[in-house]
């Protein structure tokens, strides 16, 4: 691999912060599976790990294509890259505390399915099917929401959203 590409892959991407309107853009289907897409996914992973996150959607780094990266492993050594993911809810609805790299410092309880089926493509375009449960299922749902322009705070009551937005306005940059 040429040196320039290796250095480029370690480049971290800026994460958009709420209320940036670009977080509300619905991502497009990925149609081209090439080195550029693979490089973008690697940059997203590096950015996610650096930010101490467990998931990151293309939308959060101003890349409006349907790509998410996730690693919920304890050792941070089991990255998952999903392109054009579609989910089917198959589990019980549970409440879990969620946070978001695009809304730092804000955590609240969100109801999601504890088990899902996922149909997606790998970075090379090959078909990928999996069942996910627990934290992985919740994280995939959270990241898929981002691809549709939905933030986790959109699942909260309007009063909670209003308080969070007021709190964020008071927080110095």
Short mmCIF file of N, CA and C in Angstrom, two decimals:
data_model
loop_
_atom_site.label_atom_id
_atom_site.label_comp_id
_atom_site.label_asym_id
_atom_site.label_seq_id
_atom_site.Cartn_x
_atom_site.Cartn_y
_atom_site.Cartn_z
N UNK A 1 0.85 -1.19 0.00
CA UNK A 1 0.00 0.00 0.00
C UNK A 1 0.89 1.24 0.00
N UNK A 2 0.61 2.22 -0.86
CA UNK A 2 1.41 3.43 -0.89
C UNK A 2 1.33 4.16 0.45
N UNK A 3 2.43 4.78 0.84
CA UNK A 3 2.52 5.47 2.13
C UNK A 3 1.41 6.51 2.30
N UNK A 4 1.09 7.25 1.24
CA UNK A 4 0.07 8.29 1.33
C UNK A 4 -1.28 7.76 1.74
N UNK A 5 -1.65 6.58 1.24
CA UNK A 5 -2.94 5.98 1.58
C UNK A 5 -2.95 5.54 3.05
N UNK A 6 -1.87 4.95 3.51
CA UNK A 6 -1.80 4.52 4.91
C UNK A 6 -1.97 5.71 5.84
N UNK A 7 -1.29 6.82 5.54
CA UNK A 7 -1.41 8.01 6.37
C UNK A 7 -2.81 8.59 6.30
N UNK A 8 -3.41 8.54 5.11
CA UNK A 8 -4.75 9.07 4.94
C UNK A 8 -5.74 8.29 5.78
N UNK A 9 -5.58 6.97 5.88
CA UNK A 9 -6.53 6.15 6.62
C UNK A 9 -6.55 6.50 8.10
N UNK A 10 -5.46 7.02 8.62
CA UNK A 10 -5.42 7.37 10.03
C UNK A 10 -6.01 8.75 10.30
N UNK A 11 -6.36 9.46 9.25
CA UNK A 11 -6.95 10.78 9.40
C UNK A 11 -8.32 10.67 10.08
N UNK A 12 -8.52 11.45 11.10
CA UNK A 12 -9.80 11.43 11.79
C UNK A 12 -10.72 12.50 11.22
N UNK A 13 -11.99 12.18 11.21
CA UNK A 13 -13.00 13.05 10.61
C UNK A 13 -13.67 13.90 11.69
N UNK A 14 -14.05 15.14 11.37
CA UNK A 14 -14.81 15.93 12.34
C UNK A 14 -16.23 15.36 12.49
N UNK A 15 -16.68 15.25 13.73
CA UNK A 15 -18.03 14.74 14.02
C UNK A 15 -18.98 15.93 14.13
N UNK A 16 -20.04 15.91 13.34
CA UNK A 16 -21.04 16.97 13.40
C UNK A 16 -21.72 16.96 14.77
N UNK A 17 -22.00 18.15 15.29
CA UNK A 17 -22.64 18.29 16.59
C UNK A 17 -24.05 18.86 16.43
N UNK A 18 -25.00 18.29 17.17
CA UNK A 18 -26.36 18.81 17.22
C UNK A 18 -26.29 20.24 17.73
N UNK A 19 -26.97 21.21 17.12
CA UNK A 19 -28.08 21.11 16.18
C UNK A 19 -27.71 21.26 14.70
N UNK A 20 -26.52 20.89 14.29
CA UNK A 20 -26.11 21.01 12.89
C UNK A 20 -27.17 20.35 12.00
N UNK A 21 -27.67 21.10 11.04
CA UNK A 21 -28.76 20.63 10.16
C UNK A 21 -28.34 19.44 9.29
N UNK A 22 -27.04 19.28 9.05
CA UNK A 22 -26.59 18.17 8.23
C UNK A 22 -26.87 16.82 8.89
N UNK A 23 -27.05 16.82 10.22
CA UNK A 23 -27.41 15.58 10.92
C UNK A 23 -28.81 15.11 10.55
N UNK A 24 -29.61 15.97 9.94
CA UNK A 24 -30.98 15.64 9.57
C UNK A 24 -31.11 15.18 8.11
N UNK A 25 -30.00 15.12 7.40
CA UNK A 25 -30.02 14.68 5.99
C UNK A 25 -30.19 13.16 5.94
N UNK A 26 -31.11 12.70 5.13
CA UNK A 26 -31.30 11.26 4.94
C UNK A 26 -30.22 10.75 3.98
N UNK A 27 -29.49 9.75 4.42
CA UNK A 27 -28.36 9.22 3.64
C UNK A 27 -28.84 8.45 2.41
N UNK A 28 -28.04 8.50 1.36
CA UNK A 28 -28.33 7.79 0.11
C UNK A 28 -27.76 6.38 0.15
N UNK A 29 -28.37 5.51 -0.64
CA UNK A 29 -27.84 4.15 -0.78
C UNK A 29 -26.46 4.20 -1.41
N UNK A 30 -25.58 3.35 -0.93
CA UNK A 30 -24.25 3.22 -1.52
C UNK A 30 -24.40 2.37 -2.78
N UNK A 31 -23.88 2.88 -3.89
CA UNK A 31 -23.94 2.15 -5.16
C UNK A 31 -22.57 1.76 -5.67
N UNK A 32 -21.52 2.45 -5.20
CA UNK A 32 -20.16 2.19 -5.66
C UNK A 32 -19.31 1.64 -4.52
N UNK A 33 -18.87 0.42 -4.67
CA UNK A 33 -18.04 -0.24 -3.67
C UNK A 33 -16.61 -0.24 -4.19
N UNK A 34 -15.82 0.69 -3.68
CA UNK A 34 -14.46 0.85 -4.19
C UNK A 34 -13.51 1.20 -3.04
N UNK A 35 -12.27 1.50 -3.39
CA UNK A 35 -11.25 1.83 -2.39
C UNK A 35 -11.64 3.10 -1.61
N UNK A 36 -12.29 4.02 -2.28
CA UNK A 36 -12.71 5.26 -1.62
C UNK A 36 -13.70 4.95 -0.48
N UNK A 37 -14.64 4.04 -0.74
CA UNK A 37 -15.60 3.65 0.29
C UNK A 37 -14.88 2.93 1.44
N UNK A 38 -13.99 2.02 1.11
CA UNK A 38 -13.24 1.29 2.14
C UNK A 38 -12.42 2.25 2.99
N UNK A 39 -11.80 3.24 2.35
CA UNK A 39 -11.00 4.24 3.06
C UNK A 39 -11.89 5.07 3.99
N UNK A 40 -13.08 5.44 3.51
CA UNK A 40 -14.02 6.22 4.33
C UNK A 40 -14.41 5.42 5.58
N UNK A 41 -14.69 4.14 5.42
CA UNK A 41 -15.07 3.30 6.56
C UNK A 41 -13.93 3.21 7.57
N UNK A 42 -12.70 3.09 7.08
CA UNK A 42 -11.53 3.05 7.99
C UNK A 42 -11.38 4.36 8.74
N UNK A 43 -11.58 5.47 8.06
CA UNK A 43 -11.51 6.78 8.72
C UNK A 43 -12.61 6.91 9.76
N UNK A 44 -13.80 6.40 9.44
CA UNK A 44 -14.91 6.45 10.41
C UNK A 44 -14.57 5.62 11.64
N UNK A 45 -14.00 4.44 11.44
CA UNK A 45 -13.61 3.60 12.59
C UNK A 45 -12.58 4.32 13.45
N UNK A 46 -11.55 4.88 12.82
CA UNK A 46 -10.51 5.59 13.58
C UNK A 46 -11.12 6.74 14.37
N UNK A 47 -12.04 7.45 13.75
CA UNK A 47 -12.71 8.58 14.40
C UNK A 47 -13.54 8.09 15.59
N UNK A 48 -14.28 7.00 15.38
CA UNK A 48 -15.12 6.44 16.45
C UNK A 48 -14.26 6.00 17.63
N UNK A 49 -13.19 5.26 17.35
CA UNK A 49 -12.31 4.79 18.43
C UNK A 49 -11.69 5.97 19.17
N UNK A 50 -11.24 6.98 18.43
CA UNK A 50 -10.61 8.14 19.05
C UNK A 50 -11.59 8.89 19.95
N UNK A 51 -12.86 8.92 19.55
CA UNK A 51 -13.89 9.63 20.32
C UNK A 51 -14.47 8.77 21.44
N UNK A 52 -13.96 7.55 21.58
CA UNK A 52 -14.41 6.61 22.62
C UNK A 52 -15.87 6.21 22.43
N UNK A 53 -16.31 6.15 21.16
CA UNK A 53 -17.67 5.74 20.86
C UNK A 53 -17.74 4.26 20.54
N UNK A 54 -18.97 3.75 20.42
CA UNK A 54 -19.18 2.35 20.04
C UNK A 54 -19.85 2.23 18.68
N UNK A 55 -20.22 3.36 18.09
CA UNK A 55 -20.84 3.35 16.78
C UNK A 55 -20.75 4.73 16.14
N UNK A 56 -20.76 4.74 14.82
CA UNK A 56 -20.70 6.00 14.09
C UNK A 56 -21.36 5.79 12.73
N UNK A 57 -22.21 6.72 12.35
CA UNK A 57 -22.88 6.66 11.05
C UNK A 57 -22.25 7.70 10.12
N UNK A 58 -22.27 7.39 8.83
CA UNK A 58 -21.73 8.33 7.84
C UNK A 58 -22.27 9.73 8.01
N UNK A 59 -23.55 9.84 8.31
CA UNK A 59 -24.20 11.15 8.46
C UNK A 59 -23.49 12.00 9.51
N UNK A 60 -22.99 11.36 10.56
CA UNK A 60 -22.35 12.11 11.65
C UNK A 60 -21.02 12.74 11.25
N UNK A 61 -20.43 12.27 10.16
CA UNK A 61 -19.17 12.83 9.69
C UNK A 61 -19.35 13.49 8.32
N UNK A 62 -20.59 13.93 8.06
CA UNK A 62 -20.93 14.66 6.83
C UNK A 62 -20.68 13.83 5.58
N UNK A 63 -20.90 12.52 5.70
CA UNK A 63 -20.78 11.58 4.58
C UNK A 63 -22.17 10.94 4.45
N UNK A 64 -22.95 11.44 3.53
CA UNK A 64 -24.38 11.12 3.51
C UNK A 64 -24.70 9.92 2.63
N UNK A 65 -24.00 8.83 2.94
CA UNK A 65 -24.29 7.54 2.33
C UNK A 65 -24.52 6.55 3.46
N UNK A 66 -25.24 5.47 3.17
CA UNK A 66 -25.70 4.54 4.20
C UNK A 66 -24.58 3.59 4.64
N UNK A 67 -23.70 4.12 5.48
CA UNK A 67 -22.58 3.37 6.03
C UNK A 67 -22.54 3.60 7.54
N UNK A 68 -22.42 2.49 8.30
CA UNK A 68 -22.23 2.61 9.74
C UNK A 68 -21.07 1.70 10.16
N UNK A 69 -20.38 2.13 11.21
CA UNK A 69 -19.32 1.32 11.80
C UNK A 69 -19.62 1.18 13.28
N UNK A 70 -19.32 -0.01 13.82
CA UNK A 70 -19.66 -0.32 15.20
C UNK A 70 -18.59 -1.22 15.79
N UNK A 71 -18.33 -1.03 17.08
CA UNK A 71 -17.51 -1.99 17.82
C UNK A 71 -17.94 -1.93 19.28
N UNK A 72 -18.72 -2.92 19.71
CA UNK A 72 -19.19 -2.96 21.09
C UNK A 72 -18.36 -3.94 21.93
N UNK A 73 -17.28 -4.46 21.35
CA UNK A 73 -16.46 -5.43 22.07
C UNK A 73 -15.70 -4.77 23.21
N UNK A 74 -15.46 -5.54 24.25
CA UNK A 74 -14.75 -5.03 25.41
C UNK A 74 -13.34 -4.57 25.07
N UNK A 75 -12.66 -5.32 24.20
CA UNK A 75 -11.28 -5.00 23.84
C UNK A 75 -11.16 -4.06 22.65
N UNK A 76 -12.30 -3.62 22.11
CA UNK A 76 -12.31 -2.68 20.97
C UNK A 76 -11.54 -3.26 19.79
N UNK A 77 -11.76 -4.56 19.54
CA UNK A 77 -11.02 -5.23 18.48
C UNK A 77 -11.92 -6.04 17.54
N UNK A 78 -13.21 -5.69 17.54
CA UNK A 78 -14.16 -6.43 16.69
C UNK A 78 -15.03 -5.47 15.89
N UNK A 79 -14.42 -4.70 14.99
CA UNK A 79 -15.19 -3.72 14.23
C UNK A 79 -16.16 -4.38 13.26
N UNK A 80 -17.31 -3.75 13.11
CA UNK A 80 -18.33 -4.18 12.16
C UNK A 80 -18.61 -2.99 11.25
N UNK A 81 -18.58 -3.24 9.93
CA UNK A 81 -18.88 -2.21 8.94
C UNK A 81 -20.11 -2.68 8.18
N UNK A 82 -21.16 -1.88 8.20
CA UNK A 82 -22.39 -2.24 7.51
C UNK A 82 -22.73 -1.16 6.48
N UNK A 83 -22.99 -1.60 5.26
CA UNK A 83 -23.36 -0.70 4.18
C UNK A 83 -24.80 -1.01 3.78
N UNK A 84 -25.60 0.03 3.60
CA UNK A 84 -27.01 -0.10 3.23
C UNK A 84 -27.77 -1.04 4.18
N UNK A 85 -27.59 -0.85 5.51
CA UNK A 85 -28.25 -1.76 6.44
C UNK A 85 -29.77 -1.58 6.48
N UNK A 86 -30.45 -2.70 6.63
CA UNK A 86 -31.90 -2.71 6.87
C UNK A 86 -32.11 -3.60 8.07
N UNK A 87 -33.02 -3.18 8.95
CA UNK A 87 -33.24 -3.95 10.17
C UNK A 87 -34.69 -4.39 10.30
N UNK A 88 -34.85 -5.53 10.93
CA UNK A 88 -36.17 -6.06 11.26
C UNK A 88 -36.16 -6.29 12.77
N UNK A 89 -37.10 -5.68 13.46
CA UNK A 89 -37.20 -5.82 14.91
C UNK A 89 -37.83 -7.16 15.24
N UNK A 90 -37.15 -7.97 16.06
CA UNK A 90 -37.69 -9.30 16.38
C UNK A 90 -37.72 -9.57 17.89
N UNK A 91 -37.23 -8.64 18.68
CA UNK A 91 -37.14 -8.88 20.12
C UNK A 91 -38.15 -8.10 20.93
N UNK A 92 -37.93 -8.13 22.22
CA UNK A 92 -38.74 -7.36 23.17
C UNK A 92 -38.27 -5.91 23.18
N UNK A 93 -39.17 -5.01 23.50
CA UNK A 93 -38.79 -3.61 23.65
C UNK A 93 -38.21 -3.42 25.05
N UNK A 94 -37.04 -2.83 25.10
CA UNK A 94 -36.36 -2.57 26.36
C UNK A 94 -35.92 -1.11 26.41
N UNK A 95 -35.73 -0.61 27.61
CA UNK A 95 -35.21 0.75 27.79
C UNK A 95 -33.74 0.66 28.18
N UNK A 96 -32.93 1.44 27.50
CA UNK A 96 -31.51 1.52 27.81
C UNK A 96 -31.06 2.96 27.72
N UNK A 97 -30.08 3.31 28.54
CA UNK A 97 -29.52 4.66 28.46
C UNK A 97 -28.64 4.76 27.22
N UNK A 98 -28.85 5.81 26.45
CA UNK A 98 -28.06 6.05 25.26
C UNK A 98 -27.42 7.41 25.33
N UNK A 99 -26.31 7.52 24.62
CA UNK A 99 -25.63 8.78 24.41
C UNK A 99 -25.29 8.84 22.93
N UNK A 100 -24.63 9.91 22.52
CA UNK A 100 -24.33 10.07 21.09
C UNK A 100 -23.12 10.97 20.93
N UNK A 101 -22.22 10.58 20.04
CA UNK A 101 -21.04 11.40 19.77
C UNK A 101 -21.41 12.77 19.20
N UNK A 102 -22.60 12.88 18.60
CA UNK A 102 -23.05 14.16 18.04
C UNK A 102 -23.78 15.02 19.07
N UNK A 103 -24.03 14.45 20.25
CA UNK A 103 -24.68 15.20 21.33
C UNK A 103 -23.91 14.90 22.62
N UNK A 104 -22.65 15.36 22.70
CA UNK A 104 -21.81 14.97 23.83
C UNK A 104 -22.37 15.40 25.18
N UNK A 105 -22.22 14.51 26.15
CA UNK A 105 -22.62 14.81 27.52
C UNK A 105 -24.09 14.60 27.80
N UNK A 106 -24.87 14.19 26.82
CA UNK A 106 -26.30 13.98 27.00
C UNK A 106 -26.59 12.49 26.95
N UNK A 107 -27.28 12.00 27.98
CA UNK A 107 -27.66 10.60 28.07
C UNK A 107 -29.09 10.51 28.55
N UNK A 108 -29.84 9.58 27.97
CA UNK A 108 -31.21 9.38 28.43
C UNK A 108 -31.68 8.00 27.99
N UNK A 109 -32.76 7.57 28.60
CA UNK A 109 -33.32 6.24 28.34
C UNK A 109 -34.16 6.25 27.06
N UNK A 110 -33.87 5.27 26.19
CA UNK A 110 -34.58 5.13 24.91
C UNK A 110 -35.09 3.70 24.80
N UNK A 111 -36.30 3.55 24.28
CA UNK A 111 -36.88 2.21 24.08
C UNK A 111 -36.53 1.71 22.68
N UNK A 112 -35.96 0.50 22.64
CA UNK A 112 -35.61 -0.14 21.37
C UNK A 112 -35.76 -1.64 21.52
N UNK A 113 -35.74 -2.34 20.40
CA UNK A 113 -35.82 -3.79 20.40
C UNK A 113 -34.49 -4.38 20.86
N UNK A 114 -34.54 -5.41 21.70
CA UNK A 114 -33.30 -6.02 22.19
C UNK A 114 -32.75 -7.09 21.24
N UNK A 115 -33.47 -7.36 20.13
CA UNK A 115 -33.01 -8.31 19.12
C UNK A 115 -33.48 -7.86 17.76
N UNK A 116 -32.58 -7.94 16.78
CA UNK A 116 -32.93 -7.54 15.41
C UNK A 116 -32.27 -8.49 14.40
N UNK A 117 -32.87 -8.54 13.24
CA UNK A 117 -32.23 -9.16 12.08
C UNK A 117 -31.70 -8.02 11.23
N UNK A 118 -30.49 -8.20 10.69
CA UNK A 118 -29.86 -7.16 9.88
C UNK A 118 -29.54 -7.74 8.51
N UNK A 119 -29.95 -7.02 7.48
CA UNK A 119 -29.55 -7.32 6.11
C UNK A 119 -28.74 -6.10 5.65
N UNK A 120 -27.55 -6.35 5.15
CA UNK A 120 -26.69 -5.25 4.73
C UNK A 120 -25.72 -5.76 3.68
N UNK A 121 -24.78 -4.90 3.35
CA UNK A 121 -23.69 -5.28 2.47
C UNK A 121 -22.39 -4.99 3.20
N UNK A 122 -21.39 -5.79 2.90
CA UNK A 122 -20.05 -5.54 3.42
C UNK A 122 -19.42 -4.44 2.58
N UNK A 123 -18.27 -3.96 3.00
CA UNK A 123 -17.57 -2.90 2.28
C UNK A 123 -17.26 -3.28 0.84
N UNK A 124 -17.12 -4.58 0.56
CA UNK A 124 -16.83 -5.02 -0.81
C UNK A 124 -18.10 -5.23 -1.64
N UNK A 125 -19.27 -4.99 -1.02
CA UNK A 125 -20.53 -5.12 -1.74
C UNK A 125 -21.21 -6.46 -1.56
N UNK A 126 -20.53 -7.42 -0.94
CA UNK A 126 -21.14 -8.74 -0.73
C UNK A 126 -22.28 -8.66 0.28
N UNK A 127 -23.23 -9.57 0.14
CA UNK A 127 -24.39 -9.61 1.03
C UNK A 127 -23.98 -10.04 2.43
N UNK A 128 -24.64 -9.48 3.41
CA UNK A 128 -24.33 -9.77 4.80
C UNK A 128 -25.65 -9.89 5.56
N UNK A 129 -25.84 -10.97 6.25
CA UNK A 129 -27.04 -11.19 7.07
C UNK A 129 -26.57 -11.54 8.47
N UNK A 130 -27.23 -10.98 9.48
CA UNK A 130 -26.86 -11.32 10.85
C UNK A 130 -28.02 -11.05 11.80
N UNK A 131 -27.99 -11.73 12.93
CA UNK A 131 -28.91 -11.43 14.01
C UNK A 131 -28.08 -10.77 15.10
N UNK A 132 -28.61 -9.72 15.66
CA UNK A 132 -27.90 -9.01 16.72
C UNK A 132 -28.81 -8.90 17.93
N UNK A 133 -28.20 -8.92 19.11
CA UNK A 133 -28.99 -8.76 20.34
C UNK A 133 -28.24 -7.89 21.33
N UNK A 134 -28.97 -7.45 22.33
CA UNK A 134 -28.38 -6.65 23.39
C UNK A 134 -27.81 -5.33 22.88
N UNK A 135 -26.64 -4.98 23.42
CA UNK A 135 -26.02 -3.70 23.09
C UNK A 135 -25.77 -3.55 21.59
N UNK A 136 -25.35 -4.62 20.93
CA UNK A 136 -25.10 -4.54 19.49
C UNK A 136 -26.38 -4.19 18.73
N UNK A 137 -27.50 -4.83 19.08
CA UNK A 137 -28.78 -4.54 18.43
C UNK A 137 -29.19 -3.09 18.65
N UNK A 138 -29.01 -2.62 19.86
CA UNK A 138 -29.39 -1.24 20.20
C UNK A 138 -28.50 -0.25 19.44
N UNK A 139 -27.21 -0.53 19.38
CA UNK A 139 -26.28 0.35 18.69
C UNK A 139 -26.60 0.40 17.19
N UNK A 140 -26.89 -0.73 16.57
CA UNK A 140 -27.22 -0.74 15.15
C UNK A 140 -28.48 0.09 14.90
N UNK A 141 -29.49 -0.04 15.76
CA UNK A 141 -30.71 0.75 15.59
C UNK A 141 -30.42 2.24 15.71
N UNK A 142 -29.58 2.61 16.70
CA UNK A 142 -29.20 4.01 16.91
C UNK A 142 -28.51 4.56 15.66
N UNK A 143 -27.54 3.80 15.12
CA UNK A 143 -26.80 4.27 13.95
C UNK A 143 -27.67 4.30 12.70
N UNK A 144 -28.57 3.33 12.53
CA UNK A 144 -29.50 3.35 11.39
C UNK A 144 -30.42 4.56 11.47
N UNK A 145 -30.82 4.95 12.69
CA UNK A 145 -31.61 6.18 12.84
C UNK A 145 -30.85 7.37 12.25
N UNK A 146 -29.55 7.46 12.55
CA UNK A 146 -28.75 8.57 12.01
C UNK A 146 -28.83 8.62 10.49
N UNK A 147 -28.82 7.45 9.85
CA UNK A 147 -28.88 7.42 8.39
C UNK A 147 -30.20 7.97 7.86
N UNK A 148 -31.22 8.00 8.72
CA UNK A 148 -32.51 8.56 8.34
C UNK A 148 -32.72 9.96 8.90
N UNK A 149 -31.65 10.56 9.44
CA UNK A 149 -31.75 11.92 9.98
C UNK A 149 -32.41 11.99 11.34
N UNK A 150 -32.44 10.88 12.06
CA UNK A 150 -33.09 10.81 13.36
C UNK A 150 -32.02 10.74 14.45
N UNK A 151 -32.17 11.56 15.49
CA UNK A 151 -31.26 11.53 16.64
C UNK A 151 -31.95 10.81 17.80
N UNK A 152 -31.16 10.26 18.72
CA UNK A 152 -31.77 9.53 19.83
C UNK A 152 -32.69 10.41 20.66
N UNK A 153 -32.42 11.70 20.71
CA UNK A 153 -33.29 12.59 21.49
C UNK A 153 -34.67 12.73 20.85
N UNK A 154 -34.80 12.37 19.58
CA UNK A 154 -36.10 12.40 18.91
C UNK A 154 -37.04 11.34 19.49
N UNK A 155 -36.49 10.35 20.17
CA UNK A 155 -37.30 9.30 20.81
C UNK A 155 -37.78 9.72 22.20
N UNK A 156 -37.33 10.88 22.67
CA UNK A 156 -37.69 11.36 24.01
C UNK A 156 -38.93 12.24 23.93
N UNK A 157 -39.49 12.54 25.08
CA UNK A 157 -40.66 13.42 25.12
C UNK A 157 -40.25 14.81 24.65
N UNK A 158 -41.23 15.59 24.20
CA UNK A 158 -40.93 16.94 23.72
C UNK A 158 -40.36 17.80 24.85
N UNK A 159 -40.81 17.57 26.08
CA UNK A 159 -40.29 18.33 27.22
C UNK A 159 -38.80 18.01 27.44
N UNK A 160 -38.45 16.73 27.40
CA UNK A 160 -37.04 16.35 27.57
C UNK A 160 -36.18 16.92 26.44
N UNK A 161 -36.69 16.86 25.20
CA UNK A 161 -35.94 17.41 24.06
C UNK A 161 -35.73 18.90 24.23
N UNK A 162 -36.76 19.59 24.68
CA UNK A 162 -36.66 21.04 24.88
C UNK A 162 -35.60 21.36 25.93
N UNK A 163 -35.60 20.61 27.04
CA UNK A 163 -34.60 20.84 28.10
C UNK A 163 -33.19 20.57 27.59
N UNK A 164 -33.02 19.51 26.82
CA UNK A 164 -31.70 19.18 26.28
C UNK A 164 -31.23 20.28 25.33
N UNK A 165 -32.11 20.73 24.45
CA UNK A 165 -31.73 21.79 23.51
C UNK A 165 -31.38 23.08 24.23
N UNK A 166 -32.10 23.40 25.30
CA UNK A 166 -31.79 24.60 26.09
C UNK A 166 -30.43 24.42 26.78
N UNK A 167 -30.19 23.24 27.31
CA UNK A 167 -28.92 22.94 27.97
C UNK A 167 -27.76 23.07 26.98
N UNK A 168 -27.94 22.57 25.77
CA UNK A 168 -26.88 22.65 24.77
C UNK A 168 -26.60 24.08 24.34
N UNK A 169 -27.62 24.92 24.31
CA UNK A 169 -27.42 26.34 23.94
C UNK A 169 -26.57 27.05 24.98
N UNK A 170 -26.70 26.63 26.26
CA UNK A 170 -25.96 27.27 27.35
C UNK A 170 -24.53 26.77 27.45
N UNK A 171 -24.27 25.59 26.89
CA UNK A 171 -22.94 24.98 27.00
C UNK A 171 -21.97 25.72 26.10
N UNK A 172 -20.86 26.22 26.68
CA UNK A 172 -19.87 26.93 25.83
C UNK A 172 -19.17 25.95 24.89
N UNK A 173 -18.85 26.43 23.70
CA UNK A 173 -18.18 25.60 22.68
C UNK A 173 -16.77 25.29 23.12
#
